[in-house]
Coordinates of C-alpha atoms in Angstrom, one line a residue:
M1 CA 0.0 0.0 0.0
D2 CA 1.3 3.4 -0.9
I3 CA 2.2 5.6 2.1
Y4 CA 2.4 8.8 0.2
A5 CA 0.0 10.9 -1.9
P6 CA -0.3 9.8 -5.5
N7 CA 1.8 12.8 -6.8
L8 CA 4.7 11.9 -4.4
T9 CA 4.4 8.2 -5.2
A10 CA 4.7 8.8 -8.9
I11 CA 8.0 10.6 -8.3
L12 CA 9.3 8.0 -5.8
D13 CA 8.6 5.1 -8.2
R14 CA 10.9 6.5 -10.8
E15 CA 13.6 4.8 -8.7
P16 CA 12.9 1.1 -8.6
L17 CA 12.7 -0.5 -5.2
P18 CA 15.7 -2.9 -4.9
A19 CA 14.9 -6.6 -4.4
S20 CA 16.4 -6.4 -0.9
G21 CA 14.1 -3.5 0.0
I22 CA 14.8 -0.4 2.2
E23 CA 14.3 0.3 5.9
S24 CA 12.9 3.6 7.0
G25 CA 11.3 5.4 9.8
D26 CA 11.2 8.5 12.0
F27 CA 14.4 9.2 13.9
D28 CA 14.5 11.1 17.2
Y29 CA 17.6 12.8 18.3
T30 CA 18.7 15.4 20.8
A31 CA 21.4 18.1 20.5
D32 CA 22.2 20.8 23.0
G33 CA 19.0 20.1 25.0
V34 CA 16.7 20.4 22.0
Q35 CA 14.5 17.4 20.8
Y36 CA 14.3 16.8 17.1
R37 CA 12.4 14.4 14.9
G38 CA 14.0 13.5 11.6
Y39 CA 13.7 10.5 9.3
L40 CA 16.1 7.9 8.2
A41 CA 16.0 5.6 5.2
R42 CA 18.7 3.1 4.1
P43 CA 19.1 0.0 2.1
A44 CA 18.0 -3.1 4.0
G45 CA 20.6 -5.3 5.6
E46 CA 24.0 -4.8 7.0
G47 CA 26.8 -2.6 5.5
R48 CA 27.8 1.0 5.2
H49 CA 26.7 3.3 2.5
P50 CA 27.4 6.9 1.4
G51 CA 25.4 9.2 3.7
V52 CA 23.1 12.0 2.4
M53 CA 21.6 14.6 4.7
V54 CA 18.3 16.0 3.3
V55 CA 17.3 19.4 4.6
H56 CA 13.6 20.4 4.6
D57 CA 11.8 23.4 3.1
W58 CA 10.2 26.0 5.4
L59 CA 7.4 23.5 6.4
G60 CA 9.8 21.3 8.3
V61 CA 10.1 17.5 7.9
T62 CA 7.1 16.4 5.8
D63 CA 6.2 13.5 3.5
Y64 CA 7.9 15.3 0.7
V65 CA 11.3 15.1 2.5
R66 CA 10.6 11.5 3.6
M67 CA 9.9 10.5 0.0
R68 CA 13.2 12.0 -1.2
C69 CA 15.0 10.0 1.5
D70 CA 13.3 6.9 0.3
M71 CA 14.4 7.6 -3.2
L72 CA 18.0 8.0 -2.1
A73 CA 17.8 4.8 -0.1
R74 CA 16.6 3.0 -3.3
L75 CA 19.7 4.4 -5.0
G76 CA 21.9 2.8 -2.3
Y77 CA 22.4 5.8 0.0
T78 CA 21.6 6.2 3.7
A79 CA 19.5 9.3 3.8
F80 CA 18.8 11.3 6.9
A81 CA 16.2 14.0 6.9
A82 CA 17.5 16.6 9.4
D83 CA 15.0 18.5 11.5
L84 CA 16.3 22.1 12.0
Y85 CA 13.2 23.3 13.7
G86 CA 12.7 20.9 16.7
A87 CA 10.3 18.0 17.1
D88 CA 7.3 20.2 18.1
V89 CA 7.7 22.8 15.4
R90 CA 5.8 22.1 12.2
P91 CA 4.5 25.5 11.0
A92 CA 1.3 26.0 9.1
P93 CA 2.0 27.4 5.6
E94 CA 0.9 30.9 6.7
D95 CA 3.5 30.8 9.6
A96 CA 6.4 29.0 7.8
A97 CA 8.0 32.2 6.4
G98 CA 8.3 33.6 9.9
V99 CA 9.8 30.4 11.3
A100 CA 12.4 30.0 8.5
G101 CA 13.1 33.7 8.5
G102 CA 14.4 33.5 12.0
F103 CA 17.3 31.4 10.8
Y104 CA 18.2 33.8 8.1
Q105 CA 18.4 36.4 10.9
D106 CA 20.6 34.2 13.1
R107 CA 23.0 32.4 10.8
A108 CA 25.1 31.3 13.8
L109 CA 22.1 29.3 15.2
W110 CA 21.3 28.0 11.7
R111 CA 24.8 26.7 11.1
K112 CA 24.9 25.2 14.6
R113 CA 21.8 23.2 14.0
L114 CA 23.1 22.1 10.6
T115 CA 26.4 20.9 11.9
E116 CA 24.7 19.1 14.8
A117 CA 22.4 17.2 12.4
F118 CA 25.3 16.4 10.1
A119 CA 27.2 14.9 13.0
Y120 CA 24.2 12.6 13.6
L121 CA 24.3 11.5 10.0
R122 CA 28.0 10.7 10.1
A123 CA 27.5 8.7 13.4
Q124 CA 24.9 6.3 11.9
P125 CA 26.1 2.7 11.8
S126 CA 24.9 2.4 8.2
V127 CA 26.9 5.5 7.0
D128 CA 30.4 5.5 5.6
A129 CA 31.5 8.7 7.3
A130 CA 34.2 9.2 4.7
R131 CA 31.6 9.6 1.9
T132 CA 28.9 12.2 2.7
A133 CA 26.7 14.7 1.0
A134 CA 23.9 17.2 1.9
I135 CA 21.0 18.2 -0.3
G136 CA 18.1 20.6 0.4
Y137 CA 15.0 22.2 -1.0
C138 CA 14.0 25.9 -0.8
F139 CA 15.0 26.8 2.8
G140 CA 16.9 23.5 2.8
G141 CA 18.7 24.5 -0.4
S142 CA 20.0 27.6 1.3
S143 CA 20.8 25.5 4.4
V144 CA 23.2 23.1 2.7
L145 CA 25.1 26.0 1.2
E146 CA 25.4 27.4 4.7
L147 CA 26.7 24.0 5.9
A148 CA 29.4 24.1 3.1
R149 CA 30.4 27.6 4.2
T150 CA 31.3 26.3 7.7
G151 CA 34.0 24.3 6.1
A152 CA 32.2 21.1 7.1
D153 CA 33.9 17.8 6.0
V154 CA 31.2 17.0 3.5
D155 CA 32.0 15.8 0.0
A156 CA 29.2 17.4 -1.9
V157 CA 26.2 19.7 -1.4
V158 CA 23.2 20.1 -3.8
S159 CA 20.8 23.1 -3.5
F160 CA 17.4 22.7 -5.1
H161 CA 15.7 26.2 -5.6
G162 CA 17.4 27.6 -2.6
G163 CA 18.2 31.1 -1.7
L164 CA 21.7 32.2 -2.9
L165 CA 23.3 33.9 0.0
T166 CA 26.8 35.3 0.1
G167 CA 29.0 35.5 3.2
P168 CA 31.7 37.7 4.8
E169 CA 34.6 38.5 2.5
G170 CA 36.9 35.5 2.1
E171 CA 34.5 33.0 3.7
A172 CA 34.0 31.1 0.4
S173 CA 37.5 29.8 0.7
Q174 CA 36.4 27.7 3.6
I175 CA 34.2 25.5 1.4
T176 CA 35.7 22.1 0.8
A177 CA 32.6 20.4 -0.7
K178 CA 31.8 20.2 -4.3
V179 CA 28.8 22.4 -5.0
L180 CA 25.8 21.9 -7.3
V181 CA 23.1 24.6 -7.4
L182 CA 19.9 23.7 -9.3
H183 CA 18.1 26.9 -9.9
G184 CA 14.9 28.1 -11.5
A185 CA 15.5 30.8 -14.1
A186 CA 12.2 32.5 -13.1
D187 CA 12.7 32.2 -9.4
P188 CA 12.0 35.6 -7.7
V189 CA 13.6 34.4 -4.5
A190 CA 16.9 34.2 -6.2
P191 CA 16.8 36.7 -9.0
D192 CA 19.6 37.4 -11.5
D193 CA 21.4 39.9 -9.2
A194 CA 21.5 37.4 -6.4
M195 CA 22.7 34.7 -8.7
L196 CA 25.5 36.9 -10.0
A197 CA 26.5 38.0 -6.5
F198 CA 26.6 34.3 -5.4
E199 CA 28.7 33.3 -8.4
N200 CA 31.1 36.3 -7.9
D201 CA 31.5 35.3 -4.3
L202 CA 32.5 31.8 -5.3
R203 CA 34.9 33.1 -7.9
T204 CA 36.9 34.6 -5.1
A205 CA 37.8 31.0 -4.1
P206 CA 39.3 29.3 -7.1
S207 CA 39.8 26.0 -5.2
V208 CA 36.0 25.5 -4.9
D209 CA 34.5 23.1 -7.4
W210 CA 31.0 24.5 -8.2
Q211 CA 28.4 24.5 -10.9
L212 CA 25.1 26.2 -11.3
V213 CA 22.3 24.9 -13.6
S214 CA 19.4 27.2 -14.4
Y215 CA 16.2 25.7 -15.7
A216 CA 14.1 27.8 -18.2
N217 CA 10.9 29.2 -17.0
A218 CA 11.2 27.4 -13.6
M219 CA 9.9 29.3 -10.6
H220 CA 10.7 28.8 -7.0
A221 CA 9.8 25.4 -5.5
F222 CA 9.8 23.8 -9.0
T223 CA 10.4 20.3 -7.5
L224 CA 7.4 20.4 -5.1
P225 CA 4.3 18.8 -6.7
D226 CA 1.9 20.8 -4.5
A227 CA 3.5 24.2 -5.4
D228 CA 0.9 26.1 -7.4
A229 CA 1.2 29.8 -6.6
P230 CA 2.6 31.4 -9.8
E231 CA 1.4 34.8 -8.7
Q232 CA 3.9 34.5 -5.8
G233 CA 6.6 33.0 -8.0
A234 CA 6.3 29.4 -6.8
Q235 CA 5.1 26.6 -9.1
F236 CA 5.9 22.9 -9.8
Q237 CA 7.5 22.2 -13.1
A238 CA 7.7 18.6 -14.1
T239 CA 10.6 19.0 -16.6
A240 CA 12.8 20.9 -14.1
E241 CA 12.0 18.5 -11.3
R242 CA 13.0 15.5 -13.4
R243 CA 16.1 17.1 -14.9
S244 CA 17.3 18.4 -11.5
W245 CA 17.0 14.9 -9.9
A246 CA 18.9 13.4 -12.8
A247 CA 21.6 16.1 -12.4
M248 CA 21.9 15.3 -8.7
K249 CA 22.2 11.6 -9.3
A250 CA 25.0 12.1 -11.8
F251 CA 26.8 14.5 -9.6
L252 CA 26.7 12.2 -6.5
A253 CA 27.7 9.2 -8.6
E254 CA 30.8 11.2 -9.8
V255 CA 31.7 12.4 -6.4
F256 CA 31.4 9.1 -4.7
G257 CA 32.9 7.2 -7.7

């Protein structure tokens, strides 16, 4: 029996379920006195796999994020949906901007929660801690770029329609991860001037391996099947969703060899 809505199941089933199956479920953890509830999905059985942290959009850990973790597990990764908000914080859509906005105003807290969650990913028995990545959607796309800016020992980060923030002068040189940004060319959250500033910031650090792919006519939230607010610049686009997932798959396959 399908556990997700039909539009999510249709995306999930693009990745065939391996014969051995996957194991998944909610995952509770504590850091610095705060309770969190994430989600963990991995190939069934023993063994270690490359670990991928998945960071949610501004609604928190939802079925969408769980579904993406399941897709990654079907590909052979251990996927951990980090909870940056806390177990009791699942904002309604009308409140989500305010909750997420608090992190943009307190980047130190934002990065702290990211690094704590990333440490939990690396500590999982089914994770090869020497092979890790982080991906994220919308707020989560911005988040994984923040994680990279901390100099975290993560091999790769992938931002799906995230905000493109710059940092203090010289901070980009701290990035050791390979970076893939998957961007909507019609995304008002990250317009052309923000994209150029982001690129120019990374150009100050020639050692950083980065790439940015921009999808024609794609708005913010282009991978989210329920996104349908073009008047606010957010809308699902099936072509960009499919192409961006394929780009991520190829990128991770190259990074992990």
